[in-house]
Tab-separated table of C-alpha atoms in Angstrom:
chain	number	residue	atom	x	y	z
H	14	GLU	CA	81.883	14.467	-44.740
H	15	LEU	CA	80.425	11.283	-46.033
H	16	GLN	CA	80.098	12.380	-49.387
H	17	ASN	CA	83.669	13.435	-49.401
H	18	PHE	CA	84.564	9.898	-48.021
H	19	LEU	CA	82.556	8.323	-50.876
H	20	GLU	CA	84.324	10.660	-53.664
H	21	THR	CA	87.815	9.539	-52.194
H	22	PRO	CA	89.305	7.005	-54.553
H	23	LEU	CA	90.721	3.866	-53.120
H	24	SER	CA	94.383	3.386	-53.968
H	25	ASN	CA	95.438	0.404	-51.970
H	26	GLN	CA	97.278	-1.254	-54.691
H	27	GLU	CA	99.352	2.020	-55.281
H	28	GLU	CA	99.978	2.343	-51.678
H	29	SER	CA	101.158	-1.071	-51.360
H	30	CYS	CA	103.662	-0.860	-54.359
H	31	LYS	CA	105.033	2.367	-52.834
H	32	VAL	CA	105.509	0.581	-49.452
H	33	MET	CA	107.487	-2.354	-51.274
H	34	SER	CA	109.626	0.106	-53.177
H	35	ASP	CA	110.301	1.861	-49.931
H	36	LEU	CA	111.062	-1.367	-48.324
H	37	GLU	CA	113.509	-2.384	-51.059
H	38	ALA	CA	115.193	0.919	-50.981
H	39	GLU	CA	115.878	0.745	-47.257
H	40	LEU	CA	117.217	-3.034	-47.388
H	41	GLU	CA	119.552	-1.804	-50.309
H	42	GLN	CA	120.674	1.096	-47.915
H	43	LEU	CA	121.284	-1.354	-45.212
H	44	ARG	CA	123.121	-3.860	-47.377
H	45	SER	CA	125.292	-0.933	-48.641
H	46	ALA	CA	125.890	0.172	-45.229
H	47	LEU	CA	127.221	-3.255	-44.199
H	48	GLU	CA	129.486	-3.603	-47.280
H	49	GLU	CA	130.969	-0.154	-46.620
H	50	LYS	CA	131.682	-1.005	-42.983
H	51	GLY	CA	133.034	-4.419	-44.097
H	52	VAL	CA	135.414	-2.700	-46.385
H	53	GLU	CA	136.550	-0.182	-43.747
H	54	LEU	CA	137.183	-2.978	-41.261
H	55	HIS	CA	139.152	-4.862	-43.874
H	56	HIS	CA	141.149	-1.747	-44.794
H	57	ILE	CA	142.140	-1.478	-40.992
H	58	ILE	CA	143.201	-5.005	-40.489
H	59	LYS	CA	145.510	-4.802	-43.735
H	60	GLU	CA	146.939	-1.652	-42.702
H	61	GLU	CA	148.084	-3.181	-39.322
H	62	GLN	CA	149.218	-6.164	-40.902
H	63	GLN	CA	151.583	-4.070	-43.279
H	64	ARG	CA	152.747	-1.982	-40.294
H	65	LYS	CA	153.853	-5.067	-38.546
H	66	GLU	CA	155.570	-6.579	-41.403
H	67	ALA	CA	157.361	-3.442	-42.087
H	68	GLU	CA	158.610	-3.171	-38.284
H	69	LEU	CA	159.609	-6.910	-38.421
H	70	GLN	CA	161.514	-6.612	-41.646
H	71	LYS	CA	163.580	-3.558	-40.256
H	72	GLN	CA	164.554	-5.538	-37.169
H	73	LEU	CA	165.543	-8.535	-39.286
H	74	SER	CA	167.924	-6.164	-41.564
H	75	GLU	CA	169.530	-4.559	-38.372
H	76	GLY	CA	169.963	-8.272	-36.995
H	77	LYS	CA	171.765	-9.506	-40.230
H	78	PHE	CA	173.934	-6.401	-40.312
H	79	ALA	CA	174.816	-7.006	-36.444
H	80	LEU	CA	175.491	-10.497	-37.209
H	81	LEU	CA	177.986	-9.886	-39.854
H	82	SER	CA	179.705	-7.348	-37.856
H	83	CYS	CA	180.120	-9.840	-35.085
H	84	GLU	CA	181.686	-12.462	-37.505
H	85	GLU	CA	184.154	-9.954	-38.845
H	86	LEU	CA	185.092	-9.008	-35.173
H	87	LEU	CA	185.642	-12.777	-34.242
H	88	GLU	CA	187.843	-13.133	-37.055
H	89	PHE	CA	190.075	-10.128	-36.308
H	90	ALA	CA	190.186	-11.721	-32.567
H	91	ASN	CA	191.433	-14.966	-33.980
H	92	GLN	CA	194.063	-13.511	-35.997
H	93	THR	CA	195.232	-11.354	-33.068
H	94	LEU	CA	195.762	-14.402	-31.097
H	95	THR	CA	198.447	-15.497	-33.554
H	96	ILE	CA	200.505	-12.246	-32.862
H	97	THR	CA	203.813	-12.824	-30.722
H	98	ASN	CA	204.736	-9.355	-30.486
H	99	GLU	CA	203.673	-7.903	-27.372
H	100	GLU	CA	203.138	-4.106	-28.511
H	101	GLU	CA	201.195	-5.232	-31.474
H	102	PHE	CA	199.108	-7.622	-29.727
H	103	LEU	CA	198.276	-4.816	-27.082
H	104	THR	CA	197.509	-2.561	-29.816
H	105	ALA	CA	195.088	-4.952	-31.643
H	106	ALA	CA	193.466	-6.001	-28.374
H	107	LYS	CA	192.641	-2.325	-27.819
H	108	GLN	CA	191.307	-2.157	-31.034
H	109	ILE	CA	189.014	-5.506	-30.434
H	110	LYS	CA	187.712	-3.736	-26.985
H	111	GLU	CA	186.544	-0.629	-28.822
H	112	ARG	CA	184.971	-2.659	-31.772
H	113	VAL	CA	183.199	-4.679	-29.037
H	114	THR	CA	181.823	-1.772	-27.261
H	115	MET	CA	180.543	-0.056	-30.410
H	116	ALA	CA	179.000	-3.278	-31.951
H	117	PRO	CA	175.574	-3.150	-32.952
H	118	ALA	CA	174.647	-6.371	-31.440
H	119	PHE	CA	174.818	-4.812	-28.048
H	120	ARG	CA	171.939	-2.370	-29.088
H	121	LEU	CA	169.608	-5.012	-30.592
H	122	THR	CA	167.214	-7.267	-28.795
H	123	THR	CA	166.301	-10.785	-30.219
H	124	ARG	CA	162.733	-10.083	-29.014
H	125	PRO	CA	160.334	-9.176	-31.875
H	126	ALA	CA	159.444	-5.450	-32.079
H	127	VAL	CA	155.795	-6.192	-32.707
H	128	SER	CA	153.279	-8.927	-31.838
H	129	ASP	CA	151.473	-10.968	-34.330
H	130	ASN	CA	148.328	-11.097	-32.051
H	131	MET	CA	145.583	-9.370	-33.964
H	132	SER	CA	143.060	-9.906	-31.091
H	133	GLN	CA	142.386	-6.170	-30.929
H	134	PHE	CA	140.580	-6.440	-34.131
H	135	THR	CA	138.288	-9.077	-32.895
H	136	VAL	CA	134.660	-8.276	-33.820
H	137	ASP	CA	131.414	-9.422	-32.267
H	138	PHE	CA	128.222	-8.621	-34.155
H	139	ARG	CA	125.754	-10.592	-32.051
H	140	ALA	CA	123.921	-7.150	-30.774
H	141	GLU	CA	123.607	-5.939	-34.215
H	142	ARG	CA	122.445	-9.381	-35.603
H	143	ALA	CA	119.875	-9.447	-32.833
H	144	GLY	CA	118.808	-5.771	-33.857
H	145	LEU	CA	118.465	-6.885	-37.432
H	146	GLN	CA	116.203	-9.777	-36.293
H	147	ARG	CA	114.076	-7.351	-34.469
H	148	LEU	CA	113.574	-5.062	-37.469
H	149	HIS	CA	109.825	-4.322	-38.169
H	150	PHE	CA	107.733	-1.730	-39.886
H	151	LEU	CA	107.828	1.623	-38.202
H	152	PRO	CA	104.619	2.243	-36.357
H	153	VAL	CA	102.273	5.062	-37.615
H	154	PRO	CA	102.479	8.063	-35.220
H	155	ARG	CA	99.686	8.417	-32.789
H	156	ALA	CA	97.482	11.435	-32.748
H	157	PRO	CA	98.973	14.291	-30.567
H	158	GLU	CA	96.896	16.233	-28.110
H	159	ILE	CA	96.006	20.032	-28.454
H	160	ASP	CA	97.188	21.769	-25.349
H	161	VAL	CA	94.296	24.212	-24.893
H	162	SER	CA	95.732	25.838	-22.074
H	163	ASN	CA	98.513	27.134	-23.969
H	164	CYS	CA	96.544	28.048	-27.174
H	165	VAL	CA	96.395	31.793	-27.677
H	166	VAL	CA	94.238	34.051	-29.919
H	167	ARG	CA	95.800	37.558	-29.974
H	168	ASP	CA	96.275	40.270	-32.458
H	169	ASN	CA	94.603	38.210	-35.551
H	170	ALA	CA	97.080	35.577	-34.739
H	171	ILE	CA	96.496	32.015	-33.338
H	172	THR	CA	99.135	30.185	-31.602
H	173	VAL	CA	98.458	26.555	-31.431
H	174	ALA	CA	100.074	24.181	-28.972
H	175	TRP	CA	100.076	20.546	-28.579
H	176	ARG	CA	101.671	17.467	-26.884
H	177	PRO	CA	102.904	14.278	-28.400
H	178	LEU	CA	100.595	11.402	-27.109
H	179	GLY	CA	102.563	9.529	-24.531
H	180	GLU	CA	104.672	12.177	-23.670
H	181	ALA	CA	103.487	11.872	-19.947
H	182	ASP	CA	104.710	8.215	-19.936
H	183	GLY	CA	108.378	9.672	-20.599
H	184	ASN	CA	108.101	8.466	-24.278
H	185	SER	CA	107.973	11.568	-26.464
H	186	ASP	CA	107.499	9.787	-29.784
H	187	GLY	CA	104.878	7.644	-28.270
H	188	GLY	CA	106.278	4.316	-29.224
H	189	SER	CA	105.875	5.198	-33.001
H	190	GLY	CA	109.789	6.126	-33.581
H	191	PRO	CA	111.122	9.638	-34.131
H	192	ILE	CA	108.624	12.068	-35.101
H	193	GLU	CA	110.257	14.131	-37.921
H	194	ARG	CA	107.754	17.039	-38.172
H	195	TYR	CA	103.816	17.914	-37.621
H	196	GLU	CA	101.247	19.053	-39.836
H	197	VAL	CA	98.392	21.878	-38.609
H	198	GLU	CA	95.078	22.032	-40.698
H	199	TYR	CA	92.717	25.028	-39.806
H	200	ARG	CA	89.544	26.394	-41.331
H	201	LYS	CA	87.040	29.199	-40.481
H	202	THR	CA	83.425	28.124	-39.488
H	203	ASN	CA	80.485	29.487	-38.065
H	204	HIS	CA	79.991	26.761	-35.606
H	205	SER	CA	82.081	25.456	-32.554
H	206	SER	CA	81.362	22.158	-33.894
H	207	SER	CA	84.278	20.421	-35.725
H	208	LEU	CA	81.952	18.979	-38.498
H	209	ARG	CA	82.095	20.864	-41.792
H	210	VAL	CA	78.927	22.223	-43.090
H	211	ALA	CA	78.415	22.589	-46.657
H	212	GLY	CA	79.537	25.821	-48.220
H	213	GLU	CA	82.147	26.350	-45.422
H	214	ALA	CA	86.018	26.874	-46.140
H	215	CYS	CA	87.996	23.755	-46.683
H	216	TRP	CA	91.047	22.985	-44.369
H	217	GLU	CA	94.215	25.106	-44.891
H	218	LYS	CA	97.516	23.473	-44.108
H	219	ILE	CA	100.721	24.341	-42.471
H	220	CYS	CA	103.393	21.548	-43.073
H	221	ASP	CA	106.788	20.884	-41.907
H	222	ILE	CA	106.606	22.135	-38.378
H	223	ARG	CA	109.582	21.044	-36.387
H	224	GLU	CA	108.490	22.388	-32.747
H	225	THR	CA	105.170	21.364	-30.786
H	226	GLN	CA	103.702	24.764	-31.504
H	227	VAL	CA	102.941	27.154	-34.311
H	228	THR	CA	101.589	30.660	-34.864
H	229	ILE	CA	99.289	31.278	-37.541
H	230	SER	CA	99.644	35.209	-38.222
H	231	GLY	CA	97.896	37.692	-40.549
H	232	LEU	CA	94.323	35.957	-40.432
H	233	LYS	CA	91.267	37.959	-41.088
H	234	PHE	CA	88.758	37.128	-38.413
H	235	ASP	CA	85.596	37.166	-40.512
H	236	SER	CA	83.998	33.951	-38.646
H	237	PRO	CA	83.298	33.352	-35.138
H	238	PHE	CA	85.412	30.364	-34.900
H	239	VAL	CA	88.699	28.866	-36.356
H	240	VAL	CA	88.705	25.077	-35.999
H	241	VAL	CA	92.395	23.328	-35.885
H	242	ARG	CA	93.791	20.112	-35.731
H	243	VAL	CA	97.280	18.498	-35.853
H	244	ARG	CA	99.004	15.317	-36.597
H	245	ALA	CA	102.575	13.968	-36.347
H	246	ARG	CA	104.471	12.334	-39.216
H	247	ASN	CA	107.416	10.287	-39.160
H	248	LYS	CA	109.537	8.556	-41.809
H	249	ALA	CA	106.787	6.000	-42.202
H	250	ALA	CA	103.732	8.049	-42.774
H	251	ALA	CA	101.506	10.734	-41.008
H	252	GLY	CA	99.220	9.666	-38.308
H	253	GLU	CA	95.685	10.496	-37.381
H	254	PHE	CA	94.665	14.161	-36.840
H	255	SER	CA	94.130	15.269	-33.219
H	256	GLU	CA	90.616	15.913	-32.011
H	257	PRO	CA	89.710	19.288	-33.611
H	258	VAL	CA	89.416	22.455	-31.215
H	259	ALA	CA	87.361	25.376	-32.001
H	260	MET	CA	88.879	28.614	-31.132
H	261	GLU	CA	86.717	31.642	-31.053
H	262	THR	CA	87.853	34.460	-33.274
H	263	ARG	CA	85.233	37.161	-33.022
H	264	ALA	CA	86.004	40.481	-34.569
H	265	PHE	CA	84.017	43.230	-36.357
H	266	THR	CA	83.562	42.766	-40.017
H	267	PHE	CA	81.746	44.939	-42.313
H	268	GLY	CA	81.597	46.000	-46.019
H	269	PHE	CA	80.914	49.434	-47.667
H	270	ASP	CA	76.828	49.831	-48.142
H	271	ALA	CA	76.985	50.510	-51.853
H	272	VAL	CA	73.464	51.710	-51.769
H	273	THR	CA	74.507	54.627	-49.475
H	274	ALA	CA	77.349	55.542	-51.557
H	275	HIS	CA	77.364	58.848	-53.306
H	276	ALA	CA	77.033	58.586	-57.074
H	277	GLU	CA	80.764	59.763	-57.671
H	278	LEU	CA	81.891	56.930	-55.151
H	279	LYS	CA	82.595	53.630	-56.376
H	280	VAL	CA	82.835	50.707	-54.086
H	281	HIS	CA	85.547	47.881	-55.044
H	282	GLY	CA	85.206	45.245	-52.247
H	283	ASP	CA	87.275	46.780	-49.402
H	284	SER	CA	87.917	50.051	-51.178
H	285	VAL	CA	86.194	53.286	-52.430
H	286	THR	CA	87.523	55.644	-55.015
H	287	TRP	CA	86.106	59.105	-56.172
H	288	GLU	CA	85.102	58.874	-59.691
H	289	PRO	CA	83.606	62.123	-60.887
H	290	GLN	CA	81.004	61.900	-63.413
H	291	GLY	CA	82.069	63.323	-66.785
H	292	VAL	CA	85.838	63.389	-65.701
H	293	LYS	CA	88.152	60.802	-66.984
H	294	GLY	CA	90.815	59.444	-64.846
H	295	HIS	CA	92.012	60.784	-61.365
H	296	ASP	CA	94.980	62.872	-62.447
H	297	PRO	CA	95.418	65.482	-59.558
H	298	ARG	CA	96.810	68.099	-62.393
H	299	LEU	CA	93.254	68.773	-63.439
H	300	ARG	CA	92.404	71.601	-66.005
H	301	ALA	CA	92.184	75.172	-64.298
H	302	LYS	CA	88.557	75.307	-64.817
H	303	ASP	CA	88.038	71.863	-63.200
H	304	ASN	CA	90.535	73.014	-60.185
H	305	LYS	CA	88.259	75.939	-59.559
H	306	LYS	CA	85.423	74.044	-59.190
H	307	ILE	CA	87.091	71.241	-57.074
H	308	LEU	CA	88.453	73.855	-54.771
H	309	LYS	CA	84.941	75.617	-54.502
H	310	ASN	CA	83.740	72.152	-53.485
H	311	LEU	CA	86.352	71.598	-50.968
H	312	ARG	CA	85.547	75.028	-49.299
H	313	ASN	CA	82.058	74.273	-48.858
H	314	HIS	CA	82.836	70.926	-47.421
H	315	SER	CA	84.993	72.775	-44.795
H	316	ARG	CA	82.359	75.290	-43.872
H	317	SER	CA	78.896	75.023	-42.413
H	318	ALA	CA	76.856	71.802	-42.768
H	319	THR	CA	73.820	74.067	-43.564
H	320	PRO	CA	72.879	72.603	-46.981
H	321	SER	CA	72.061	74.927	-49.879
H	322	PRO	CA	68.758	76.465	-49.790
H	323	ASN	CA	67.622	74.456	-52.832
H	324	LYS	CA	68.718	71.182	-51.194
H	325	THR	CA	66.668	69.839	-48.421
H	326	ALA	CA	67.925	67.171	-46.032
H	327	VAL	CA	66.014	63.781	-46.677
H	328	SER	CA	65.779	61.302	-43.825
H	329	ARG	CA	67.943	58.279	-44.051
H	330	ALA	CA	64.828	56.128	-43.986
H	331	GLY	CA	63.986	57.690	-47.281
H	332	ARG	CA	66.552	57.969	-50.306
H	333	ASP	CA	69.609	56.300	-48.915
H	334	ARG	CA	72.235	57.612	-51.424
H	335	PHE	CA	74.385	60.554	-50.450
H	336	ALA	CA	74.317	63.591	-52.796
H	337	GLY	CA	75.512	67.018	-53.410
H	338	GLU	CA	78.782	67.694	-51.515
H	339	SER	CA	78.625	64.873	-49.148
H	340	TYR	CA	80.763	62.501	-50.847
H	341	THR	CA	79.896	59.759	-48.248
H	342	VAL	CA	79.554	56.024	-47.917
H	343	LEU	CA	78.547	54.151	-44.865
H	344	GLY	CA	79.376	50.608	-43.324
H	345	ASP	CA	76.797	47.898	-43.586
H	346	GLN	CA	77.013	46.548	-39.874
H	347	GLU	CA	75.793	48.337	-36.884
H	348	MET	CA	77.831	48.694	-33.572
H	349	ILE	CA	75.801	48.353	-30.434
H	350	GLY	CA	77.706	47.233	-27.209
H	351	GLY	CA	81.209	45.860	-27.013
H	352	SER	CA	84.412	47.046	-28.636
H	353	TYR	CA	85.080	47.259	-32.323
H	354	TYR	CA	88.317	47.970	-34.585
H	355	TRP	CA	89.152	48.509	-38.023
H	356	GLU	CA	91.823	50.229	-40.148
H	357	LEU	CA	92.042	52.652	-43.093
H	358	ARG	CA	94.651	53.141	-45.637
H	359	PRO	CA	94.634	56.114	-48.086
H	360	LEU	CA	95.260	55.017	-51.775
H	361	ALA	CA	97.791	56.844	-54.177
H	362	ASP	CA	96.781	60.401	-55.188
H	363	TRP	CA	94.470	61.099	-52.607
H	364	LYS	CA	93.519	64.607	-51.688
H	365	SER	CA	91.014	64.402	-48.721
H	366	PHE	CA	89.070	61.772	-46.836
H	367	SER	CA	86.997	61.510	-43.515
H	368	VAL	CA	86.876	58.314	-41.263
H	369	GLY	CA	84.661	57.937	-38.279
H	370	VAL	CA	81.271	56.701	-36.927
H	371	ALA	CA	77.702	58.070	-37.183
H	372	TYR	CA	74.174	57.383	-36.110
H	373	ARG	CA	72.683	56.274	-39.360
H	374	ALA	CA	69.376	57.732	-39.039
H	375	SER	CA	70.671	61.057	-38.118
H	376	LEU	CA	72.482	61.905	-41.482
H	377	GLY	CA	70.594	63.485	-44.188
H	378	ARG	CA	71.405	62.930	-47.905
H	379	PHE	CA	73.466	66.187	-47.902
H	380	ASP	CA	75.084	66.025	-44.396
H	381	GLN	CA	78.823	65.796	-44.081
H	382	LEU	CA	80.660	63.887	-41.219
H	383	GLY	CA	81.481	65.837	-38.226
H	384	LYS	CA	78.822	68.781	-38.959
H	385	GLY	CA	76.292	67.361	-36.846
H	386	ALA	CA	75.699	65.854	-33.193
H	387	GLY	CA	75.292	62.527	-34.823
H	388	SER	CA	78.678	62.072	-36.378
H	389	TRP	CA	82.236	61.912	-35.133
H	390	CYS	CA	85.197	61.772	-37.470
H	391	LEU	CA	88.901	62.267	-38.304
H	392	HIS	CA	89.320	64.483	-41.278
H	393	ALA	CA	92.641	64.390	-43.431
H	394	SER	CA	93.617	66.756	-46.489
H	395	GLN	CA	96.529	67.177	-48.408
H	396	TRP	CA	94.818	69.644	-50.973
H	397	LEU	CA	96.962	72.968	-51.215
H	398	GLN	CA	97.951	72.424	-47.599
H	399	THR	CA	98.307	69.383	-45.535
H	400	SER	CA	95.740	69.324	-42.395
H	401	LEU	CA	94.598	66.816	-40.035
H	402	ALA	CA	91.578	67.379	-37.678
H	403	ALA	CA	89.013	65.826	-35.426
H	404	LYS	CA	85.416	67.060	-36.148
H	405	HIS	CA	82.046	66.513	-34.362
H	406	ASN	CA	78.942	68.820	-34.120
H	407	ASN	CA	80.561	71.399	-36.506
H	408	ARG	CA	83.373	71.867	-34.315
H	409	ALA	CA	87.114	70.988	-35.571
H	410	LYS	CA	90.232	70.361	-33.738
H	411	ALA	CA	93.408	70.669	-35.402
H	412	LEU	CA	96.007	68.009	-34.860
H	413	ASP	CA	99.533	68.589	-34.917
H	414	TRP	CA	100.883	65.213	-36.598
H	415	PRO	CA	102.016	64.367	-40.014
H	416	LEU	CA	99.220	62.468	-42.066
H	417	PRO	CA	99.322	58.801	-41.217
H	418	GLN	CA	99.566	56.122	-43.754
H	419	ARG	CA	97.597	53.663	-41.610
H	420	ILE	CA	94.896	54.829	-39.243
H	421	GLY	CA	93.414	52.367	-36.706
H	422	ILE	CA	89.793	53.410	-35.473
H	423	TYR	CA	88.618	52.005	-31.918
H	424	CYS	CA	85.184	52.241	-30.644
H	425	ASP	CA	84.060	51.142	-27.205
H	426	TYR	CA	80.350	51.778	-27.362
H	427	ASP	CA	79.745	50.894	-23.737
H	428	ASN	CA	82.243	53.395	-22.384
H	429	GLY	CA	81.639	55.989	-25.025
H	430	ASP	CA	85.135	55.953	-26.409
H	431	LEU	CA	86.142	56.668	-29.973
H	432	MET	CA	89.964	56.656	-30.485
H	433	PHE	CA	91.935	57.181	-33.816
H	434	VAL	CA	95.405	55.856	-33.876
H	435	ASP	CA	98.435	56.312	-36.239
H	436	VAL	CA	99.181	52.572	-36.476
H	437	ASP	CA	102.716	52.792	-37.800
H	438	GLN	CA	103.791	55.087	-35.247
H	439	LEU	CA	101.749	53.590	-32.467
H	440	ARG	CA	100.422	57.175	-31.647
H	441	LEU	CA	97.219	58.178	-30.277
H	442	LEU	CA	95.877	60.851	-32.705
H	443	HIS	CA	92.449	61.850	-30.873
H	444	SER	CA	90.040	60.574	-28.659
H	445	PHE	CA	86.275	61.379	-28.291
H	446	LYS	CA	84.456	60.669	-24.983
H	447	THR	CA	80.741	60.523	-24.970
H	448	LYS	CA	77.840	58.535	-24.275
H	449	PHE	CA	76.332	56.842	-27.475
H	450	SER	CA	72.435	56.516	-27.431
H	451	GLN	CA	71.898	54.920	-31.037
H	452	PRO	CA	73.529	52.218	-32.999
H	453	LEU	CA	76.499	53.510	-34.762
H	454	VAL	CA	77.921	52.690	-38.380
H	455	PRO	CA	81.237	53.177	-39.796
H	456	ALA	CA	81.234	56.414	-41.879
H	457	PHE	CA	83.639	57.564	-44.714
H	458	THR	CA	84.048	60.509	-46.956
H	459	VAL	CA	86.279	60.486	-49.899
H	460	TRP	CA	86.991	63.432	-52.417
H	461	CYS	CA	89.667	62.857	-54.956
H	462	GLY	CA	91.606	59.571	-54.631
H	463	GLY	CA	90.349	56.701	-52.644
H	464	ILE	CA	90.696	54.638	-49.419
H	465	ALA	CA	90.735	50.979	-48.414
H	466	VAL	CA	89.590	49.343	-45.142
H	467	ALA	CA	90.829	46.353	-43.367
H	468	THR	CA	88.093	44.601	-41.202
H	469	GLY	CA	88.040	41.245	-39.366
H	470	LEU	CA	90.553	42.657	-36.910
H	471	GLN	CA	90.424	42.019	-33.139
H	472	VAL	CA	90.880	44.924	-30.930
H	473	PRO	CA	94.923	44.970	-30.967
H	474	SER	CA	96.976	44.573	-27.574
H	475	PHE	CA	98.407	48.000	-28.239
H	476	MET	CA	95.126	49.719	-27.702
H	477	GLY	CA	95.292	48.529	-24.083
H	478	LYS	CA	97.806	51.242	-23.413
H	479	PHE	CA	96.018	54.109	-25.066
H	480	ALA	CA	92.670	53.041	-23.322
H	481	SER	CA	94.410	53.085	-19.892
H	482	THR	CA	96.256	56.432	-20.398
H	483	ASN	CA	93.914	58.196	-22.981
H	484	GLN	CA	96.687	60.729	-23.808
H	485	SER	CA	96.003	61.777	-27.418
H	486	LEU	CA	97.224	64.718	-29.323
H	487	SER	CA	93.982	66.260	-28.742
H	488	SER	CA	90.746	65.240	-27.054
H	489	PHE	CA	87.402	66.903	-26.041
H	490	THR	CA	84.231	65.360	-24.613
H	491	GLN	CA	81.022	65.418	-26.186
């Protein structure tokens, strides 16, 4: 950690320039907002002024027209007073009466239709000015606190929950302004301490988290612990990380023991392929001569475990590599006490494979899985016809189920349970019930094609249902 600190370049000048640039940008946005608001308010006042002027102009026009009408009526009345003929006078008087009744002046008021008072547009920005005077730099967020009680490790996923510091005081942002998002970092380690040991993995990041929890899924638990930490980020910057918390992530991790692999089995990381010597490629449409030889080998594989007279079984303590018709490879980690789980997927163009567990010392070089008392397996084949069977001690139990594309293997050493599960269909294929007396190792047989295994898996939660009911397609006690 100290070496990493010393190697980190100091960029104070760059950071200062960035901060100055950000400040100018914020001030420019503030000025722009004030100008926009001023233009908007000016526009509102001008519109009101124009509306009132239009109302007054209309009222003045109507008043002028009414005044002209009154003058014409008075002139007509003065002329009527000079009429000496009574009948003509009465007719003129009647006309005057009607014109007075209909005169526009009776429908007008001399009171202005609108007021010249514009007090409703008075503004008072004292509060805003006070707010501007209080402007200061946005504080850096305080480090959150990981809520260990709500953190969950399950099904190779880790749910991390946390609380913003200050939430208990009723201030969810801890006095640092609104928190926009969170960042979580995690790394695998062999120690419960948060200090990074040389050679261990670096921090992996998850950014742009909007809630106060996140689930990290799809992990391979190939280390005893995963250390997590979280920090908050507001518009200003990211705060300090929380105190790291180490979460236990123990799971069964193993690889193929290449030393034990049959000469025609090739180990490539987490996969094994059958590569017959002297035959190029894995085309299932082999020549007729090769087909007869392969079919003979497969039939021998399905019959008795008794080796050929000229092949004497050799102890595992001697030559480790399987030979003859035992196309087998073992795992490199033992199982003794506790529960274990891993998965297998057949690769393209596969024809036959077996998967299970075995006592390492009980298998001879030419022994096949499921033929002796020290090995248990599930055998799948799609050569000539499709078959699925559970094998142990030279006994086979046919299973009426389509060939799975993803097989889960669960071993509870202490309780003597060995289960095979169709993971995609969540169906228990077969279960063995026995009493294990020696350390076990994962065991595999591959003939034509290949398999891939997934390790570093916790015992999945759905296995609890199978362990409680233990209702499989078939089961027998050994």
